[in-house]
mmCIF file of N, CA and C in Angstrom:
data_model
loop_
_atom_site.group_PDB
_atom_site.id
_atom_site.type_symbol
_atom_site.label_atom_id
_atom_site.label_comp_id
_atom_site.label_asym_id
_atom_site.label_seq_id
_atom_site.Cartn_x
_atom_site.Cartn_y
_atom_site.Cartn_z
ATOM 1 N N MET A 565 -62.957 -0.982 -21.033
ATOM 2 C CA MET A 565 -63.316 0.057 -20.056
ATOM 3 C C MET A 565 -62.043 0.828 -19.709
ATOM 4 N N ASN A 566 -62.053 2.113 -19.999
ATOM 5 C CA ASN A 566 -60.858 2.918 -19.674
ATOM 6 C C ASN A 566 -60.957 3.465 -18.258
ATOM 7 N N GLU A 567 -59.847 3.991 -17.778
ATOM 8 C CA GLU A 567 -59.783 4.480 -16.392
ATOM 9 C C GLU A 567 -60.763 5.621 -16.125
ATOM 10 N N ALA A 568 -60.946 6.502 -17.095
ATOM 11 C CA ALA A 568 -61.888 7.619 -16.892
ATOM 12 C C ALA A 568 -63.316 7.124 -16.716
ATOM 13 N N ASP A 569 -63.690 6.136 -17.512
ATOM 14 C CA ASP A 569 -65.038 5.540 -17.383
ATOM 15 C C ASP A 569 -65.203 4.880 -16.027
ATOM 16 N N GLU A 570 -64.191 4.146 -15.619
ATOM 17 C CA GLU A 570 -64.263 3.459 -14.333
ATOM 18 C C GLU A 570 -64.372 4.470 -13.179
ATOM 19 N N ARG A 571 -63.600 5.557 -13.248
ATOM 20 C CA ARG A 571 -63.691 6.599 -12.217
ATOM 21 C C ARG A 571 -65.095 7.212 -12.173
ATOM 22 N N GLU A 572 -65.678 7.473 -13.357
ATOM 23 C CA GLU A 572 -67.009 8.072 -13.420
ATOM 24 C C GLU A 572 -68.055 7.123 -12.851
ATOM 25 N N ILE A 573 -67.929 5.848 -13.158
ATOM 26 C CA ILE A 573 -68.865 4.855 -12.627
ATOM 27 C C ILE A 573 -68.728 4.758 -11.108
ATOM 28 N N ARG A 574 -67.519 4.750 -10.592
ATOM 29 C CA ARG A 574 -67.296 4.704 -9.136
ATOM 30 C C ARG A 574 -67.890 5.984 -8.480
ATOM 31 N N ARG A 575 -67.739 7.125 -9.150
ATOM 32 C CA ARG A 575 -68.292 8.383 -8.616
ATOM 33 C C ARG A 575 -69.816 8.282 -8.594
ATOM 34 N N THR A 576 -70.426 7.744 -9.648
ATOM 35 C CA THR A 576 -71.867 7.583 -9.705
ATOM 36 C C THR A 576 -72.341 6.708 -8.558
ATOM 37 N N LEU A 577 -71.641 5.602 -8.310
ATOM 38 C CA LEU A 577 -72.094 4.671 -7.265
ATOM 39 C C LEU A 577 -71.808 5.221 -5.862
ATOM 40 N N ALA A 578 -70.790 6.055 -5.726
ATOM 41 C CA ALA A 578 -70.585 6.724 -4.431
ATOM 42 C C ALA A 578 -71.733 7.680 -4.165
ATOM 43 N N SER A 579 -72.199 8.409 -5.207
ATOM 44 C CA SER A 579 -73.373 9.262 -5.064
ATOM 45 C C SER A 579 -74.607 8.466 -4.733
ATOM 46 N N TYR A 580 -74.764 7.334 -5.422
ATOM 47 C CA TYR A 580 -75.884 6.430 -5.183
ATOM 48 C C TYR A 580 -75.964 6.065 -3.702
ATOM 49 N N THR A 581 -74.831 5.643 -3.136
ATOM 50 C CA THR A 581 -74.838 5.228 -1.736
ATOM 51 C C THR A 581 -75.093 6.409 -0.785
ATOM 52 N N GLY A 582 -74.453 7.521 -1.032
ATOM 53 C CA GLY A 582 -74.643 8.692 -0.173
ATOM 54 C C GLY A 582 -76.062 9.190 -0.200
ATOM 55 N N LEU A 583 -76.652 9.291 -1.378
ATOM 56 C CA LEU A 583 -78.034 9.758 -1.488
ATOM 57 C C LEU A 583 -79.009 8.788 -0.837
ATOM 58 N N TRP A 584 -78.726 7.484 -1.005
ATOM 59 C CA TRP A 584 -79.590 6.453 -0.398
ATOM 60 C C TRP A 584 -79.541 6.539 1.120
ATOM 61 N N VAL A 585 -78.346 6.665 1.666
ATOM 62 C CA VAL A 585 -78.193 6.748 3.129
ATOM 63 C C VAL A 585 -78.926 7.989 3.668
ATOM 64 N N ARG A 586 -78.817 9.108 2.941
ATOM 65 C CA ARG A 586 -79.487 10.339 3.397
ATOM 66 C C ARG A 586 -80.968 10.345 3.027
ATOM 67 N N HIS A 587 -81.426 9.326 2.344
ATOM 68 C CA HIS A 587 -82.799 9.160 1.875
ATOM 69 C C HIS A 587 -83.263 10.336 1.026
ATOM 70 N N GLU A 588 -82.352 10.784 0.139
ATOM 71 C CA GLU A 588 -82.664 11.808 -0.845
ATOM 72 C C GLU A 588 -83.086 11.078 -2.136
ATOM 73 N N MET A 589 -84.273 10.535 -2.110
ATOM 74 C CA MET A 589 -84.672 9.590 -3.130
ATOM 75 C C MET A 589 -84.906 10.239 -4.500
ATOM 76 N N ASP A 590 -85.369 11.494 -4.546
ATOM 77 C CA ASP A 590 -85.546 12.126 -5.840
ATOM 78 C C ASP A 590 -84.188 12.305 -6.540
ATOM 79 N N ALA A 591 -83.207 12.801 -5.803
ATOM 80 C CA ALA A 591 -81.856 12.952 -6.379
ATOM 81 C C ALA A 591 -81.259 11.563 -6.701
ATOM 82 N N TRP A 592 -81.479 10.582 -5.844
ATOM 83 C CA TRP A 592 -81.011 9.216 -6.087
ATOM 84 C C TRP A 592 -81.613 8.687 -7.376
ATOM 85 N N GLY A 593 -82.895 8.958 -7.605
ATOM 86 C CA GLY A 593 -83.564 8.500 -8.812
ATOM 87 C C GLY A 593 -82.972 9.066 -10.074
ATOM 88 N N GLU A 594 -82.361 10.235 -9.991
ATOM 89 C CA GLU A 594 -81.748 10.835 -11.187
ATOM 90 C C GLU A 594 -80.540 10.049 -11.679
ATOM 91 N N LEU A 595 -80.054 9.101 -10.866
ATOM 92 C CA LEU A 595 -78.934 8.254 -11.272
ATOM 93 C C LEU A 595 -79.396 7.081 -12.132
ATOM 94 N N PHE A 596 -80.713 6.953 -12.346
ATOM 95 C CA PHE A 596 -81.329 5.863 -13.115
ATOM 96 C C PHE A 596 -81.893 6.454 -14.416
ATOM 97 N N THR A 597 -81.924 5.607 -15.465
ATOM 98 C CA THR A 597 -82.620 5.988 -16.693
ATOM 99 C C THR A 597 -84.118 5.989 -16.426
ATOM 100 N N GLU A 598 -84.874 6.721 -17.225
ATOM 101 C CA GLU A 598 -86.329 6.766 -17.060
ATOM 102 C C GLU A 598 -86.946 5.374 -17.136
ATOM 103 N N ASP A 599 -86.389 4.527 -18.002
ATOM 104 C CA ASP A 599 -86.953 3.184 -18.230
ATOM 105 C C ASP A 599 -86.237 2.093 -17.430
ATOM 106 N N SER A 600 -85.602 2.493 -16.341
ATOM 107 C CA SER A 600 -84.806 1.535 -15.571
ATOM 108 C C SER A 600 -85.654 0.464 -14.877
ATOM 109 N N ASP A 601 -85.006 -0.665 -14.673
ATOM 110 C CA ASP A 601 -85.590 -1.772 -13.905
ATOM 111 C C ASP A 601 -84.865 -1.879 -12.570
ATOM 112 N N PHE A 602 -85.585 -2.160 -11.503
ATOM 113 C CA PHE A 602 -84.985 -2.401 -10.200
ATOM 114 C C PHE A 602 -85.705 -3.578 -9.553
ATOM 115 N N ILE A 603 -84.955 -4.621 -9.223
ATOM 116 C CA ILE A 603 -85.523 -5.750 -8.524
ATOM 117 C C ILE A 603 -85.009 -5.714 -7.086
ATOM 118 N N THR A 604 -85.930 -5.646 -6.133
ATOM 119 C CA THR A 604 -85.548 -5.541 -4.741
ATOM 120 C C THR A 604 -85.113 -6.895 -4.188
ATOM 121 N N HIS A 605 -84.534 -6.861 -3.007
ATOM 122 C CA HIS A 605 -84.121 -8.121 -2.364
ATOM 123 C C HIS A 605 -85.311 -9.012 -2.008
ATOM 124 N N ARG A 606 -86.510 -8.449 -2.042
ATOM 125 C CA ARG A 606 -87.718 -9.227 -1.759
ATOM 126 C C ARG A 606 -88.405 -9.704 -3.013
ATOM 127 N N GLY A 607 -87.819 -9.389 -4.191
ATOM 128 C CA GLY A 607 -88.370 -9.857 -5.449
ATOM 129 C C GLY A 607 -89.391 -8.936 -6.093
ATOM 130 N N ILE A 608 -89.523 -7.716 -5.586
ATOM 131 C CA ILE A 608 -90.414 -6.745 -6.207
ATOM 132 C C ILE A 608 -89.678 -6.167 -7.421
ATOM 133 N N TRP A 609 -90.376 -6.081 -8.541
ATOM 134 C CA TRP A 609 -89.772 -5.611 -9.776
ATOM 135 C C TRP A 609 -90.421 -4.304 -10.225
ATOM 136 N N TRP A 610 -89.653 -3.210 -10.114
ATOM 137 C CA TRP A 610 -90.121 -1.927 -10.591
ATOM 138 C C TRP A 610 -89.541 -1.679 -11.989
ATOM 139 N N THR A 611 -90.362 -1.194 -12.905
ATOM 140 C CA THR A 611 -89.942 -1.093 -14.307
ATOM 141 C C THR A 611 -89.858 0.335 -14.817
ATOM 142 N N SER A 612 -89.669 1.279 -13.905
ATOM 143 C CA SER A 612 -89.431 2.660 -14.326
ATOM 144 C C SER A 612 -88.755 3.392 -13.190
ATOM 145 N N ARG A 613 -88.130 4.511 -13.511
ATOM 146 C CA ARG A 613 -87.516 5.341 -12.472
ATOM 147 C C ARG A 613 -88.572 5.777 -11.478
ATOM 148 N N GLN A 614 -89.734 6.169 -11.973
ATOM 149 C CA GLN A 614 -90.825 6.650 -11.101
ATOM 150 C C GLN A 614 -91.234 5.573 -10.089
ATOM 151 N N GLU A 615 -91.467 4.328 -10.541
ATOM 152 C CA GLU A 615 -91.840 3.246 -9.631
ATOM 153 C C GLU A 615 -90.733 2.983 -8.608
ATOM 154 N N ASN A 616 -89.490 2.969 -9.084
ATOM 155 C CA ASN A 616 -88.337 2.705 -8.215
ATOM 156 C C ASN A 616 -88.249 3.750 -7.086
ATOM 157 N N VAL A 617 -88.321 5.013 -7.457
ATOM 158 C CA VAL A 617 -88.211 6.060 -6.451
ATOM 159 C C VAL A 617 -89.394 5.988 -5.478
ATOM 160 N N ALA A 618 -90.600 5.845 -6.016
ATOM 161 C CA ALA A 618 -91.789 5.786 -5.144
ATOM 162 C C ALA A 618 -91.652 4.611 -4.176
ATOM 163 N N GLY A 619 -91.232 3.458 -4.667
ATOM 164 C CA GLY A 619 -91.088 2.298 -3.814
ATOM 165 C C GLY A 619 -90.050 2.475 -2.740
ATOM 166 N N HIS A 620 -88.959 3.139 -3.086
ATOM 167 C CA HIS A 620 -87.893 3.365 -2.094
ATOM 168 C C HIS A 620 -88.225 4.506 -1.124
ATOM 169 N N LYS A 621 -89.146 5.378 -1.469
ATOM 170 C CA LYS A 621 -89.583 6.402 -0.547
ATOM 171 C C LYS A 621 -90.483 5.824 0.535
ATOM 172 N N ASP A 622 -91.171 4.734 0.250
ATOM 173 C CA ASP A 622 -92.146 4.136 1.140
ATOM 174 C C ASP A 622 -91.451 3.240 2.166
ATOM 175 N N VAL A 623 -90.795 3.910 3.121
ATOM 176 C CA VAL A 623 -89.997 3.199 4.138
ATOM 177 C C VAL A 623 -90.399 3.704 5.516
ATOM 178 N N PRO A 624 -90.618 2.799 6.486
ATOM 179 C CA PRO A 624 -90.950 3.247 7.830
ATOM 180 C C PRO A 624 -89.858 4.140 8.434
ATOM 181 N N GLY A 625 -90.266 5.115 9.221
ATOM 182 C CA GLY A 625 -89.315 6.036 9.852
ATOM 183 C C GLY A 625 -88.282 5.320 10.691
ATOM 184 N N SER A 626 -88.662 4.223 11.338
ATOM 185 C CA SER A 626 -87.704 3.505 12.171
ATOM 186 C C SER A 626 -86.566 2.907 11.331
ATOM 187 N N VAL A 627 -86.851 2.571 10.091
ATOM 188 C CA VAL A 627 -85.808 2.060 9.201
ATOM 189 C C VAL A 627 -84.963 3.224 8.683
ATOM 190 N N LEU A 628 -85.594 4.346 8.368
ATOM 191 C CA LEU A 628 -84.835 5.518 7.916
ATOM 192 C C LEU A 628 -83.794 5.932 8.950
ATOM 193 N N ASP A 629 -84.143 5.837 10.201
ATOM 194 C CA ASP A 629 -83.227 6.227 11.276
ATOM 195 C C ASP A 629 -81.985 5.333 11.328
ATOM 196 N N GLN A 630 -82.045 4.184 10.694
ATOM 197 C CA GLN A 630 -80.930 3.229 10.717
ATOM 198 C C GLN A 630 -80.036 3.315 9.489
ATOM 199 N N LYS A 631 -80.411 4.112 8.501
ATOM 200 C CA LYS A 631 -79.710 4.112 7.237
ATOM 201 C C LYS A 631 -78.224 4.527 7.380
ATOM 202 N N GLU A 632 -77.906 5.266 8.420
ATOM 203 C CA GLU A 632 -76.515 5.707 8.603
ATOM 204 C C GLU A 632 -75.562 4.529 8.789
ATOM 205 N N ASN A 633 -76.094 3.374 9.144
ATOM 206 C CA ASN A 633 -75.255 2.192 9.341
ATOM 207 C C ASN A 633 -74.991 1.444 8.025
ATOM 208 N N TYR A 634 -75.616 1.851 6.940
ATOM 209 C CA TYR A 634 -75.506 1.142 5.662
ATOM 210 C C TYR A 634 -74.223 1.575 4.931
ATOM 211 N N SER A 635 -73.553 0.601 4.320
ATOM 212 C CA SER A 635 -72.406 0.904 3.467
ATOM 213 C C SER A 635 -72.446 0.026 2.237
ATOM 214 N N GLN A 636 -71.758 0.456 1.192
ATOM 215 C CA GLN A 636 -71.729 -0.275 -0.052
ATOM 216 C C GLN A 636 -70.378 -0.036 -0.714
ATOM 217 N N GLU A 637 -69.820 -1.075 -1.303
ATOM 218 C CA GLU A 637 -68.566 -0.908 -2.017
ATOM 219 C C GLU A 637 -68.642 -1.586 -3.380
ATOM 220 N N VAL A 638 -67.959 -0.995 -4.345
ATOM 221 C CA VAL A 638 -67.887 -1.574 -5.663
ATOM 222 C C VAL A 638 -66.939 -2.772 -5.605
ATOM 223 N N VAL A 639 -67.412 -3.925 -6.090
ATOM 224 C CA VAL A 639 -66.616 -5.148 -6.099
ATOM 225 C C VAL A 639 -65.989 -5.341 -7.482
ATOM 226 N N SER A 640 -66.738 -5.074 -8.540
ATOM 227 C CA SER A 640 -66.196 -5.221 -9.889
ATOM 228 C C SER A 640 -66.900 -4.311 -10.871
ATOM 229 N N ILE A 641 -66.147 -3.901 -11.876
ATOM 230 C CA ILE A 641 -66.668 -3.134 -13.012
ATOM 231 C C ILE A 641 -66.131 -3.794 -14.262
ATOM 232 N N GLN A 642 -67.031 -4.177 -15.149
ATOM 233 C CA GLN A 642 -66.624 -4.797 -16.413
ATOM 234 C C GLN A 642 -67.311 -4.095 -17.566
ATOM 235 N N GLY A 643 -66.543 -3.718 -18.581
ATOM 236 C CA GLY A 643 -67.114 -3.158 -19.763
ATOM 237 C C GLY A 643 -67.750 -4.265 -20.603
ATOM 238 N N VAL A 644 -68.981 -4.070 -21.013
ATOM 239 C CA VAL A 644 -69.653 -5.011 -21.898
ATOM 240 C C VAL A 644 -69.496 -4.508 -23.311
ATOM 241 N N THR A 645 -69.708 -3.201 -23.509
ATOM 242 C CA THR A 645 -69.432 -2.471 -24.736
ATOM 243 C C THR A 645 -68.861 -1.138 -24.294
ATOM 244 N N PRO A 646 -68.428 -0.281 -25.194
ATOM 245 C CA PRO A 646 -67.955 1.045 -24.763
ATOM 246 C C PRO A 646 -69.042 1.870 -24.069
ATOM 247 N N GLU A 647 -70.325 1.538 -24.264
ATOM 248 C CA GLU A 647 -71.434 2.279 -23.683
ATOM 249 C C GLU A 647 -72.159 1.542 -22.593
ATOM 250 N N VAL A 648 -71.780 0.323 -22.265
ATOM 251 C CA VAL A 648 -72.472 -0.482 -21.289
ATOM 252 C C VAL A 648 -71.486 -1.112 -20.312
ATOM 253 N N ALA A 649 -71.789 -1.014 -19.016
ATOM 254 C CA ALA A 649 -70.923 -1.619 -17.990
ATOM 255 C C ALA A 649 -71.756 -2.501 -17.056
ATOM 256 N N LEU A 650 -71.177 -3.607 -16.652
ATOM 257 C CA LEU A 650 -71.740 -4.519 -15.671
ATOM 258 C C LEU A 650 -70.982 -4.281 -14.376
ATOM 259 N N VAL A 651 -71.712 -3.964 -13.310
ATOM 260 C CA VAL A 651 -71.096 -3.608 -12.049
ATOM 261 C C VAL A 651 -71.708 -4.452 -10.924
ATOM 262 N N HIS A 652 -70.858 -4.903 -10.013
ATOM 263 C CA HIS A 652 -71.317 -5.611 -8.813
ATOM 264 C C HIS A 652 -70.869 -4.823 -7.609
ATOM 265 N N THR A 653 -71.789 -4.663 -6.662
ATOM 266 C CA THR A 653 -71.445 -4.043 -5.388
ATOM 267 C C THR A 653 -71.822 -4.994 -4.258
ATOM 268 N N ALA A 654 -71.162 -4.806 -3.114
ATOM 269 C CA ALA A 654 -71.509 -5.542 -1.908
ATOM 270 C C ALA A 654 -71.964 -4.517 -0.879
ATOM 271 N N TRP A 655 -73.095 -4.810 -0.231
ATOM 272 C CA TRP A 655 -73.591 -3.887 0.797
ATOM 273 C C TRP A 655 -73.634 -4.572 2.147
ATOM 274 N N ASP A 656 -73.607 -3.740 3.169
ATOM 275 C CA ASP A 656 -73.584 -4.226 4.553
ATOM 276 C C ASP A 656 -74.472 -3.268 5.371
ATOM 277 N N TRP A 657 -75.353 -3.858 6.172
ATOM 278 C CA TRP A 657 -76.221 -3.043 7.034
ATOM 279 C C TRP A 657 -76.283 -3.697 8.401
ATOM 280 N N PRO A 658 -75.273 -3.431 9.250
ATOM 281 C CA PRO A 658 -75.267 -4.033 10.595
ATOM 282 C C PRO A 658 -76.315 -3.432 11.491
ATOM 283 N N GLY A 659 -76.837 -4.261 12.370
ATOM 284 C CA GLY A 659 -77.790 -3.797 13.363
ATOM 285 C C GLY A 659 -79.131 -3.361 12.819
ATOM 286 N N HIS A 660 -79.511 -3.882 11.643
ATOM 287 C CA HIS A 660 -80.792 -3.513 11.031
ATOM 288 C C HIS A 660 -81.944 -4.120 11.838
ATOM 289 N N ARG A 661 -82.920 -3.302 12.151
ATOM 290 C CA ARG A 661 -84.068 -3.774 12.921
ATOM 291 C C ARG A 661 -85.346 -3.399 12.184
ATOM 292 N N LEU A 662 -86.112 -4.405 11.818
ATOM 293 C CA LEU A 662 -87.404 -4.180 11.173
ATOM 294 C C LEU A 662 -88.392 -3.654 12.203
ATOM 295 N N PRO A 663 -89.380 -2.899 11.783
ATOM 296 C CA PRO A 663 -90.394 -2.419 12.733
ATOM 297 C C PRO A 663 -91.028 -3.614 13.456
ATOM 298 N N GLY A 664 -91.082 -3.520 14.761
ATOM 299 C CA GLY A 664 -91.675 -4.583 15.573
ATOM 300 C C GLY A 664 -90.746 -5.723 15.919
ATOM 301 N N ALA A 665 -89.592 -5.761 15.329
ATOM 302 C CA ALA A 665 -88.648 -6.861 15.616
ATOM 303 C C ALA A 665 -88.010 -6.668 16.986
ATOM 304 N N GLU A 666 -87.824 -7.768 17.684
ATOM 305 C CA GLU A 666 -87.243 -7.673 19.038
ATOM 306 C C GLU A 666 -85.723 -7.462 18.982
ATOM 307 N N THR A 667 -85.062 -8.105 18.035
ATOM 308 C CA THR A 667 -83.604 -7.992 17.989
ATOM 309 C C THR A 667 -83.158 -7.528 16.586
ATOM 310 N N PRO A 668 -82.077 -6.788 16.554
ATOM 311 C CA PRO A 668 -81.537 -6.362 15.241
ATOM 312 C C PRO A 668 -80.786 -7.522 14.576
ATOM 313 N N GLU A 669 -80.556 -7.384 13.288
ATOM 314 C CA GLU A 669 -79.782 -8.377 12.586
ATOM 315 C C GLU A 669 -78.784 -7.676 11.647
ATOM 316 N N ASP A 670 -77.680 -8.324 11.420
ATOM 317 C CA ASP A 670 -76.710 -7.815 10.478
ATOM 318 C C ASP A 670 -77.096 -8.325 9.093
ATOM 319 N N ARG A 671 -77.305 -7.408 8.173
ATOM 320 C CA ARG A 671 -77.725 -7.757 6.812
ATOM 321 C C ARG A 671 -76.583 -7.479 5.849
ATOM 322 N N ARG A 672 -76.480 -8.333 4.859
ATOM 323 C CA ARG A 672 -75.493 -8.140 3.780
ATOM 324 C C ARG A 672 -76.108 -8.588 2.477
ATOM 325 N N GLY A 673 -75.548 -8.098 1.367
ATOM 326 C CA GLY A 673 -76.046 -8.542 0.083
ATOM 327 C C GLY A 673 -75.188 -8.047 -1.058
ATOM 328 N N LEU A 674 -75.636 -8.370 -2.249
ATOM 329 C CA LEU A 674 -74.973 -7.983 -3.484
ATOM 330 C C LEU A 674 -75.975 -7.262 -4.391
ATOM 331 N N ILE A 675 -75.490 -6.324 -5.155
ATOM 332 C CA ILE A 675 -76.329 -5.682 -6.169
ATOM 333 C C ILE A 675 -75.594 -5.799 -7.490
ATOM 334 N N THR A 676 -76.308 -6.281 -8.504
ATOM 335 C CA THR A 676 -75.807 -6.324 -9.870
ATOM 336 C C THR A 676 -76.476 -5.171 -10.617
ATOM 337 N N LEU A 677 -75.646 -4.354 -11.260
ATOM 338 C CA LEU A 677 -76.134 -3.171 -11.971
ATOM 339 C C LEU A 677 -75.640 -3.173 -13.413
ATOM 340 N N VAL A 678 -76.488 -2.676 -14.308
ATOM 341 C CA VAL A 678 -76.099 -2.413 -15.672
ATOM 342 C C VAL A 678 -76.156 -0.895 -15.840
ATOM 343 N N LEU A 679 -75.033 -0.295 -16.187
ATOM 344 C CA LEU A 679 -74.966 1.144 -16.385
ATOM 345 C C LEU A 679 -74.759 1.440 -17.866
ATOM 346 N N VAL A 680 -75.364 2.520 -18.356
ATOM 347 C CA VAL A 680 -75.243 2.914 -19.744
ATOM 348 C C VAL A 680 -74.702 4.342 -19.824
ATOM 349 N N ARG A 681 -73.781 4.550 -20.746
ATOM 350 C CA ARG A 681 -73.216 5.892 -20.931
ATOM 351 C C ARG A 681 -74.223 6.760 -21.697
ATOM 352 N N GLN A 682 -74.438 7.944 -21.184
ATOM 353 C CA GLN A 682 -75.336 8.906 -21.830
ATOM 354 C C GLN A 682 -74.547 9.753 -22.846
ATOM 355 N N PRO A 683 -75.221 10.425 -23.750
ATOM 356 C CA PRO A 683 -74.527 11.299 -24.703
ATOM 357 C C PRO A 683 -73.665 12.360 -24.020
ATOM 358 N N THR A 684 -74.011 12.738 -22.788
ATOM 359 C CA THR A 684 -73.246 13.729 -22.029
ATOM 360 C C THR A 684 -71.945 13.120 -21.461
ATOM 361 N N GLY A 685 -71.828 11.813 -21.519
ATOM 362 C CA GLY A 685 -70.674 11.127 -20.914
ATOM 363 C C GLY A 685 -70.989 10.552 -19.552
ATOM 364 N N ALA A 686 -72.089 10.977 -18.953
ATOM 365 C CA ALA A 686 -72.472 10.457 -17.625
ATOM 366 C C ALA A 686 -72.910 9.011 -17.754
ATOM 367 N N TRP A 687 -72.747 8.235 -16.692
ATOM 368 C CA TRP A 687 -73.208 6.860 -16.640
ATOM 369 C C TRP A 687 -74.431 6.800 -15.743
ATOM 370 N N LEU A 688 -75.537 6.227 -16.292
ATOM 371 C CA LEU A 688 -76.760 6.038 -15.521
ATOM 372 C C LEU A 688 -77.086 4.567 -15.381
ATOM 373 N N ILE A 689 -77.811 4.232 -14.346
ATOM 374 C CA ILE A 689 -78.192 2.849 -14.059
ATOM 375 C C ILE A 689 -79.425 2.499 -14.903
ATOM 376 N N ARG A 690 -79.295 1.485 -15.722
ATOM 377 C CA ARG A 690 -80.426 0.995 -16.537
ATOM 378 C C ARG A 690 -81.165 -0.145 -15.826
ATOM 379 N N ALA A 691 -80.392 -0.939 -15.041
ATOM 380 C CA ALA A 691 -81.001 -2.047 -14.327
ATOM 381 C C ALA A 691 -80.220 -2.348 -13.084
ATOM 382 N N ALA A 692 -80.928 -2.780 -12.019
ATOM 383 C CA ALA A 692 -80.300 -3.172 -10.772
ATOM 384 C C ALA A 692 -81.078 -4.339 -10.175
ATOM 385 N N HIS A 693 -80.343 -5.269 -9.610
ATOM 386 C CA HIS A 693 -80.948 -6.426 -8.959
ATOM 387 C C HIS A 693 -80.241 -6.579 -7.620
ATOM 388 N N ASN A 694 -80.999 -6.384 -6.553
ATOM 389 C CA ASN A 694 -80.477 -6.453 -5.184
ATOM 390 C C ASN A 694 -80.785 -7.839 -4.617
ATOM 391 N N THR A 695 -79.745 -8.511 -4.155
ATOM 392 C CA THR A 695 -79.895 -9.838 -3.575
ATOM 393 C C THR A 695 -79.365 -9.839 -2.162
ATOM 394 N N ARG A 696 -80.203 -10.176 -1.223
ATOM 395 C CA ARG A 696 -79.784 -10.230 0.171
ATOM 396 C C ARG A 696 -79.122 -11.559 0.465
ATOM 397 N N LYS A 697 -77.973 -11.495 1.091
ATOM 398 C CA LYS A 697 -77.275 -12.706 1.521
ATOM 399 C C LYS A 697 -77.851 -13.096 2.879
ATOM 400 N N ASN A 698 -78.378 -14.288 2.979
ATOM 401 C CA ASN A 698 -79.071 -14.682 4.205
ATOM 402 C C ASN A 698 -78.213 -15.456 5.191
ATOM 403 N N GLY A 699 -76.946 -15.612 4.870
ATOM 404 C CA GLY A 699 -76.055 -16.312 5.788
ATOM 405 C C GLY A 699 -76.066 -17.818 5.646
ATOM 406 N N LEU A 700 -76.933 -18.344 4.830
ATOM 407 C CA LEU A 700 -77.016 -19.794 4.648
ATOM 408 C C LEU A 700 -76.169 -20.290 3.462
ATOM 409 N N HIS A 701 -75.698 -19.357 2.680
ATOM 410 C CA HIS A 701 -74.974 -19.700 1.472
ATOM 411 C C HIS A 701 -73.808 -18.748 1.321
ATOM 412 N N ASP A 702 -72.642 -19.239 1.012
ATOM 413 C CA ASP A 702 -71.474 -18.375 1.022
ATOM 414 C C ASP A 702 -71.103 -17.812 -0.358
ATOM 415 N N PHE A 703 -71.953 -17.844 -1.329
ATOM 416 C CA PHE A 703 -71.746 -17.331 -2.685
ATOM 417 C C PHE A 703 -70.652 -18.081 -3.433
ATOM 418 N N ALA A 704 -69.912 -18.953 -2.772
ATOM 419 C CA ALA A 704 -68.816 -19.662 -3.422
ATOM 420 C C ALA A 704 -69.123 -21.143 -3.554
ATOM 421 N N ALA A 705 -70.293 -21.559 -3.147
ATOM 422 C CA ALA A 705 -70.638 -22.967 -3.182
ATOM 423 C C ALA A 705 -70.716 -23.452 -4.620
ATOM 424 N N THR A 706 -70.500 -24.725 -4.809
ATOM 425 C CA THR A 706 -70.438 -25.301 -6.155
ATOM 426 C C THR A 706 -71.686 -26.118 -6.477
ATOM 427 N N ASP A 707 -72.739 -25.975 -5.676
ATOM 428 C CA ASP A 707 -73.929 -26.789 -5.899
ATOM 429 C C ASP A 707 -74.871 -26.181 -6.898
ATOM 430 N N GLY A 708 -74.463 -25.161 -7.637
ATOM 431 C CA GLY A 708 -75.212 -24.656 -8.727
ATOM 432 C C GLY A 708 -76.205 -23.640 -8.440
#
């Protein structure tokens, strides 16, 4: 993985986060391949860009109002081949309140992404798996 590729991937993921926070889901969806897979933190598996975008558009207004508190940072970028990258990000959403919940909660998690270089040189997301950290496990445990 050369520095230019890493910069482009970081730029793509910065766009991903900004578009998600602003809930610009059609533009966010353009960062994914048409045949992309997305597994949500709840275990829902969408198998196309269209399903992914539609699923992410279906959000209660009270949750949309909280998106400004969401942040995400790239933790690692690894080249698998010159055209494929494995990326991990960590996200944080403090004060998240589900509709009807009495108290907010601080949410955190990890996303594993597979990005593929397009003929144009752009990197698009082919697969993403979002895992919510529930506070019961520190990701460093050795119990398998």
